[in-house]
Coordinates of C-alpha atoms in Angstrom, one line a residue:
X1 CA -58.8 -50.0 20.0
X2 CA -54.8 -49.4 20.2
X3 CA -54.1 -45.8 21.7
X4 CA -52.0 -45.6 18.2
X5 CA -54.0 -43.9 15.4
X6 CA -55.3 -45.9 12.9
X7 CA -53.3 -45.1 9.9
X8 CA -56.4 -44.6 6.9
X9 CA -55.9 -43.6 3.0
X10 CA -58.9 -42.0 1.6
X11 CA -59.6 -41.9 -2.0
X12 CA -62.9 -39.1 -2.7
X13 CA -63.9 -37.3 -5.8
X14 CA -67.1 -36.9 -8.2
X15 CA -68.6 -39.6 -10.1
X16 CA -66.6 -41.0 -12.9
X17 CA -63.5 -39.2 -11.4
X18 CA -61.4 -43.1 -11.5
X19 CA -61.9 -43.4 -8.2
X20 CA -62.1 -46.9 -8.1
X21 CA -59.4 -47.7 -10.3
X22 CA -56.6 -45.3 -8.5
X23 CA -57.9 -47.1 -4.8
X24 CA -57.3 -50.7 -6.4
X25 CA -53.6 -50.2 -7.3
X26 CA -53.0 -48.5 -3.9
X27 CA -54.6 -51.7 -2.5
X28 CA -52.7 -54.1 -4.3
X29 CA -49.4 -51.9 -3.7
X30 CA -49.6 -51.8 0.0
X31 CA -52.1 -54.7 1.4
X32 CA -54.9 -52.8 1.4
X33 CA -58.6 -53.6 1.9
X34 CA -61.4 -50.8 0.7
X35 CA -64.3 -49.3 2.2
X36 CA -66.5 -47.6 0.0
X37 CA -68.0 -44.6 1.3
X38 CA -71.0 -44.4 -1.4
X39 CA -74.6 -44.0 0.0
X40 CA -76.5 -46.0 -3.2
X41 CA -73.3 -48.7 -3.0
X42 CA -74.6 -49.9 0.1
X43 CA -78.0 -51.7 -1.6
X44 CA -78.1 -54.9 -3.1
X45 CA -79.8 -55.8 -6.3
X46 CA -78.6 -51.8 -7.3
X47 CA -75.2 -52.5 -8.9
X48 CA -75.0 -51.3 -12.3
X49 CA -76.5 -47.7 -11.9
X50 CA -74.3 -46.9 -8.3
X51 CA -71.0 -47.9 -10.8
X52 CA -70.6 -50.7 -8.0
X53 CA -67.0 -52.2 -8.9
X54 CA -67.6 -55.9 -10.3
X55 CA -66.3 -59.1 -8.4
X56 CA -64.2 -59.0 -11.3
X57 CA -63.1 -55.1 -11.6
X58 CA -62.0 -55.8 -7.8
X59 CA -59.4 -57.6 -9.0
X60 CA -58.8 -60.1 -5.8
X61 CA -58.9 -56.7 -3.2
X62 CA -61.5 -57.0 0.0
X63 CA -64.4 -54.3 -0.5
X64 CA -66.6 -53.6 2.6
X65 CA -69.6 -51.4 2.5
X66 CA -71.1 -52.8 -0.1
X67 CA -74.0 -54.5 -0.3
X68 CA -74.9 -53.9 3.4
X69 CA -78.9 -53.1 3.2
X70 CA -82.3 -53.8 1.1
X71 CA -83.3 -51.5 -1.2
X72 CA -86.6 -50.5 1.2
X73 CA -84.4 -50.6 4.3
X74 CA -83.5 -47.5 6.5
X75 CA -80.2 -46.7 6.4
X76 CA -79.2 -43.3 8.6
X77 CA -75.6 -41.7 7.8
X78 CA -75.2 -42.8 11.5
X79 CA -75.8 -46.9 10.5
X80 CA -73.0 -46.2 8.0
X81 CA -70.4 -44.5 10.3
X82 CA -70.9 -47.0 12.8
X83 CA -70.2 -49.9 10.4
X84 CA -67.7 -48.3 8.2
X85 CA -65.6 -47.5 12.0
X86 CA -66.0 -51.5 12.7
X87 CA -64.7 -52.3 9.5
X88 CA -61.7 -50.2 9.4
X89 CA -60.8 -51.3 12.3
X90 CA -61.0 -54.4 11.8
X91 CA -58.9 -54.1 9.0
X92 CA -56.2 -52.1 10.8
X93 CA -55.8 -54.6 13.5
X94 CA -56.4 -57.6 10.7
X95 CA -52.5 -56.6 10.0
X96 CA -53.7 -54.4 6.6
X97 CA -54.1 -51.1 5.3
X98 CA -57.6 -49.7 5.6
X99 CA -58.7 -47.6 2.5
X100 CA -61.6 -45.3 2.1
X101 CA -63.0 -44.8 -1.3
X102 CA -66.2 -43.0 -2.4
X103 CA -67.7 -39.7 -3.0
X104 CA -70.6 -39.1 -0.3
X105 CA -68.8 -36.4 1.1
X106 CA -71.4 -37.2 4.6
X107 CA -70.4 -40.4 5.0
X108 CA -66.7 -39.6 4.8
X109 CA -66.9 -36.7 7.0
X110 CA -68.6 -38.5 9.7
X111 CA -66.2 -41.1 9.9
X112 CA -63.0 -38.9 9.6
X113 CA -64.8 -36.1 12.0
X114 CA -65.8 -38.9 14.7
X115 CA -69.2 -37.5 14.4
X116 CA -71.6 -39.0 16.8
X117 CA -74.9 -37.8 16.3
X118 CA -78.3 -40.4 17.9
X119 CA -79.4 -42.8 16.2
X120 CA -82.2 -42.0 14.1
X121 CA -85.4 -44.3 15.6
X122 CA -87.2 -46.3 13.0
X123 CA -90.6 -44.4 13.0
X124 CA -91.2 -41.5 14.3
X125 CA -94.2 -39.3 14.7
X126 CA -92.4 -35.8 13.7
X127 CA -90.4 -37.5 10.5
X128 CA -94.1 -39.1 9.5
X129 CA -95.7 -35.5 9.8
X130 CA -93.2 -33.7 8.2
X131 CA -92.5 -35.7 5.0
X132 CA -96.4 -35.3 4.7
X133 CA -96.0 -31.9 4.8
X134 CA -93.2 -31.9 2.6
X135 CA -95.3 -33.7 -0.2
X136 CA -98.0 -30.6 0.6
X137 CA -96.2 -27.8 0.2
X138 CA -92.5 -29.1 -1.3
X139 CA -89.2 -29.1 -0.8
X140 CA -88.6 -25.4 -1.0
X141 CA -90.7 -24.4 1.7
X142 CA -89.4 -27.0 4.5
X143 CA -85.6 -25.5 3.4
X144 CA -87.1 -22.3 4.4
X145 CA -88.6 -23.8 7.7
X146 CA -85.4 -25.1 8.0
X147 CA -83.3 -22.3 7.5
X148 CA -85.6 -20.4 9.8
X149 CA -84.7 -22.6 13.0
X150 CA -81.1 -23.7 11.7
X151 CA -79.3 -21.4 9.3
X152 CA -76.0 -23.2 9.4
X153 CA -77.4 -26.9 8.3
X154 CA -79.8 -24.9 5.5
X155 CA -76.7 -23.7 4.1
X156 CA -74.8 -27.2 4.3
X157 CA -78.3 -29.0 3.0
X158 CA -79.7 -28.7 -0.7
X159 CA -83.3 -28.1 -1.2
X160 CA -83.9 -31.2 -3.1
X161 CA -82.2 -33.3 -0.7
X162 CA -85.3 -33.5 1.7
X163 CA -84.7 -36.4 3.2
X164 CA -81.8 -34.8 5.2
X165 CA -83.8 -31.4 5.7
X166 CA -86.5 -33.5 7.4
X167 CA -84.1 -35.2 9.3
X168 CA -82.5 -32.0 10.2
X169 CA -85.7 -30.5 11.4
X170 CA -86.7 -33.9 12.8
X171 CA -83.7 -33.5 15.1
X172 CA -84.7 -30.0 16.4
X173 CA -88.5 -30.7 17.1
X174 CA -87.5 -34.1 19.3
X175 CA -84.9 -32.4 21.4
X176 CA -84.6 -28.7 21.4
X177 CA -81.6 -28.5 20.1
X178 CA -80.7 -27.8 16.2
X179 CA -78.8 -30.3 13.7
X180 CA -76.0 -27.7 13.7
X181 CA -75.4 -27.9 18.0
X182 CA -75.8 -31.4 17.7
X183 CA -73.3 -31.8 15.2
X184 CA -70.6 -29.6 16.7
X185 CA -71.3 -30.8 20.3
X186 CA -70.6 -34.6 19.0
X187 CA -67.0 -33.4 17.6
X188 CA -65.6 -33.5 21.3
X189 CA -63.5 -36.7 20.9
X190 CA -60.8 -36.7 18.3
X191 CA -60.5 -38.7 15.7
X192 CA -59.3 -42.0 15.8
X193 CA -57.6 -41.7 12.4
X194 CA -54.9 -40.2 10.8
X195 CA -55.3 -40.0 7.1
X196 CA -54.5 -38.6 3.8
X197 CA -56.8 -37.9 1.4
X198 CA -56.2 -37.5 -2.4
X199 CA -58.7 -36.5 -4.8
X200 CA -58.6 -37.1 -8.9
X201 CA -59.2 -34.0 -10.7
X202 CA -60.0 -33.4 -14.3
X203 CA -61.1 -30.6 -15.9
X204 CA -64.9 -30.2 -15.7
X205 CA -65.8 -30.4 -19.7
X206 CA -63.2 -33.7 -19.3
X207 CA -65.1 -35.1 -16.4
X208 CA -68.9 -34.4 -18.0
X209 CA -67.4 -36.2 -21.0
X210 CA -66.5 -39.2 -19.1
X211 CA -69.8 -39.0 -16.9
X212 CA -72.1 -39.3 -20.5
X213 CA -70.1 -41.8 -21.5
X214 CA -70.4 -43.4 -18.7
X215 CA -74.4 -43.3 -18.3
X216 CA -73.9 -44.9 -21.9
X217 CA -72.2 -47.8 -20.7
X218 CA -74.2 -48.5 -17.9
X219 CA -77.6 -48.8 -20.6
X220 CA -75.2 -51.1 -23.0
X221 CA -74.6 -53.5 -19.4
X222 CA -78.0 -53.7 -19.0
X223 CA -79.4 -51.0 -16.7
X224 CA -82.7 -51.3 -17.7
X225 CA -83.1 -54.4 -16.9
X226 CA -81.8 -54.2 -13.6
X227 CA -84.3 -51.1 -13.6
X228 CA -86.9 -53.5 -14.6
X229 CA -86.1 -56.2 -12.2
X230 CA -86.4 -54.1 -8.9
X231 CA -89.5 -52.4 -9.7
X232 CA -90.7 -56.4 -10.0
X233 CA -89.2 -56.9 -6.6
X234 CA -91.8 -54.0 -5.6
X235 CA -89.3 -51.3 -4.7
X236 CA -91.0 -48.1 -5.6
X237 CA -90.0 -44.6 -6.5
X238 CA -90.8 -43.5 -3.0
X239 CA -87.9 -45.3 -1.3
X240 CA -84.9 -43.6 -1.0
X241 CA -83.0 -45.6 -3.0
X242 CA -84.8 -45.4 -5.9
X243 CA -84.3 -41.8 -5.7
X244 CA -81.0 -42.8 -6.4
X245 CA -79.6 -40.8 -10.0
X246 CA -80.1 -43.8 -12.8
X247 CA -83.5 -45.6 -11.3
X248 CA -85.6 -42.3 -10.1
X249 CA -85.3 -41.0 -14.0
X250 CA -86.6 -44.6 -15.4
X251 CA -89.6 -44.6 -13.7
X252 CA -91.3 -42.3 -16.4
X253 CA -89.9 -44.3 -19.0
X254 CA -91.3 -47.5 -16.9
X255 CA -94.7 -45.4 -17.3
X256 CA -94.4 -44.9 -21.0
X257 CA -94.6 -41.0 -19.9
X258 CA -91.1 -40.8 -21.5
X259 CA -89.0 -41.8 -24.2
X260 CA -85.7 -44.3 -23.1
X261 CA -83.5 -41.5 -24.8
X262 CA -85.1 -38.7 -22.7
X263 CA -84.4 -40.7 -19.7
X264 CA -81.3 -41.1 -20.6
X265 CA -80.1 -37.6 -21.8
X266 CA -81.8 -36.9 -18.3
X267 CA -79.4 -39.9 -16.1
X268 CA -76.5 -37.6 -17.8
X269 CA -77.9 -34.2 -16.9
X270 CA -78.4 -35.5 -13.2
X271 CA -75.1 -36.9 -12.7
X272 CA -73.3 -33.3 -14.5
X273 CA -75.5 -31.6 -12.0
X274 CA -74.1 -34.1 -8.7
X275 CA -70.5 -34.0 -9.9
X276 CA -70.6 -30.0 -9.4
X277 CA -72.4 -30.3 -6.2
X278 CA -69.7 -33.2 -5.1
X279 CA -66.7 -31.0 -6.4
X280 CA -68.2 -27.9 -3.9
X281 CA -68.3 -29.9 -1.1
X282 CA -64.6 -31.8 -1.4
X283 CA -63.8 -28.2 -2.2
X284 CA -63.7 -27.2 1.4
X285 CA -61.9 -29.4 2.7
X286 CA -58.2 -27.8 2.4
X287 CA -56.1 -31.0 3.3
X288 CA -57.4 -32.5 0.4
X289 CA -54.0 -33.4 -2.0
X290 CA -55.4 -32.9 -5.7
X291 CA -54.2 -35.2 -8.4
X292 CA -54.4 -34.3 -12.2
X293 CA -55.9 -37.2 -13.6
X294 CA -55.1 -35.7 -16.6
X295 CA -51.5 -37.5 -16.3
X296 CA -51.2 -40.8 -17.4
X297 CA -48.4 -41.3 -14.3
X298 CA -51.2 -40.5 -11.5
X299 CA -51.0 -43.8 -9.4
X300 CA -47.3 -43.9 -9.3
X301 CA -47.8 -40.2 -8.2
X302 CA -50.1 -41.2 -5.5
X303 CA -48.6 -44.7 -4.6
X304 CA -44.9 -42.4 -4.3
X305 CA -47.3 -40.1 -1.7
X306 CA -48.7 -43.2 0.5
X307 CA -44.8 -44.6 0.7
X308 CA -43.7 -41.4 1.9
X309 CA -46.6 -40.3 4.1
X310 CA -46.1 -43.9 6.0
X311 CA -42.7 -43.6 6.7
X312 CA -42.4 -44.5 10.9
X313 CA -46.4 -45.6 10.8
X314 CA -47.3 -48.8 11.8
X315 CA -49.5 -50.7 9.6

């Protein structure tokens, strides 16, 4: 890799923010190529309930990160940052501008933080013995285990996501030292990158408009049968991507335990519920430049922000 930073736009914000639409005229404008930095985007056969942009909606612009595992397949935040790195650049040195688009705030902070943490291993005896004791006594009380030996990562990791508690304590209980040391201790070499990062903002009763709407859409294009269709495949509610928001609340349905409108009023709920949790995490990052989506002239705005920003960069 050229001494030179790598020049790198990212494009982050909740669900149903226009994320993908703002990150294709930025592509078009400057010879750009996307990487999508969404943790359900990366499955296959899961493309109307992650909003995965159509070959069509792409309009002609290179995507990467999409598509890039199974549904049952284990895929560590440490598999993505590793790709994602290759594939910007890649880009870069392809002679184009690479662009980062998505809102799993891990994911992009990995790649922009040059974290480094170990690979995860694909078994291992602490991650099988604590998910069983997860489904025992639940996800509250590993938090708490959690926050007992690692306050900092507790605070950073929600209850419900116990995938990444587990991992967390996982981490701790194979080598002595907490997800929090680890993390800090693999910040040592700097980034590779210099970027600017925008963010869409509406205002939240706007965005939970466009988020219900949204969830409607996605039933009129045929979620349920792509529901349908990978529960034939044999992909189960267990897997983490069928915990993904949009397939984990069909699985009632699926059942008959639930009505088709309570799993959809629930798909809405869900999503409400991630777009607040999204918004609290961007929220910290201060070099974040906030757009108001709210004006109709937003992409010129940000497209006049790129052309100044690259001034004297080589791309």
């Amino acid at each position: 890799m050229s001494a030179q930073k790598i020049p790198l736009i990212v494009i982050l914000g909740p669900t149903a923010s226009g994320k993908t639409s703002l990150s294709i005229e930025v592509a078009k404008r400057y010879n750009g190529e996307i990487v999508s930095a969404d943790s359900m985007q990366i499955y296959k056969y899961m493309d109307i309930g992650t909003a995965k942009p159509s070959m069509e909606g792409r309009e002609g612009i290179k995507h990467h990160m999409l598509d890039v595992a199974a549904p049952d397949e284990e895929f560590s935040v440490y598999s993505y940052a590793e790709k994602a790195k290759k594939c910007i650049e890649q880009i870069y040195n392809s002679g184009s501008l690479p662009i980062m688009v998505g809102g799993t705030g891990l994911y992009i902070d990995n790649v922009l933080q040059n974290i480094s943490l170990a690979e995860q291993k694909d078994k291992s005896e602490w991650r099988e013995k604590l998910t069983l004791e997860a489904q025992k006594y639940g996800n509250e009380y590993m938090h708490k285990k959690l926050a007992e030996i690692d306050v900092q990562a507790a605070k950073n990791i929600h209850p419900n996501n116990i995938r990444r508690v587990i991992r967390a304590l996982e981490v701790y209980y194979e080598t002595g030292k907490t997800f929090s040391e680890q993390l800090e201790n693999s910040k040592n070499d700097p980034s590779p990158y210099e970027s600017i990062i925008f963010m869409p903002m509406w205002e939240r009763e706007t965005l939970y408009e466009r988020i219900d709407k949204r969830v409607d859409i996605m039933f009129d294009d045929g979620l349920m049968d792509e529901f349908v269709s990978l529960a034939k495949m044999g992909y189960s509610h267990k897997l983490n991507s069928m915990q993904a928001i949009g397939y984990k609340e069909l699985f009632a349905y699926y059942r008959g335990l639930s009505s088709l409108d309570d799993a959809k009023e629930l798909i809405k709920k869900h999503s409400r519920n991630y777009a607040k949790r999204q918004l609290t995490w961007f929220k910290r990052n201060k070099d974040i430049i906030l757009l108001d989506a709210q004006n109709k002239d937003i992409k010129e705005e940000c497209v006049d922000c790129i052309s100044e920003w690259l001034k004297g960069r080589q791309i």
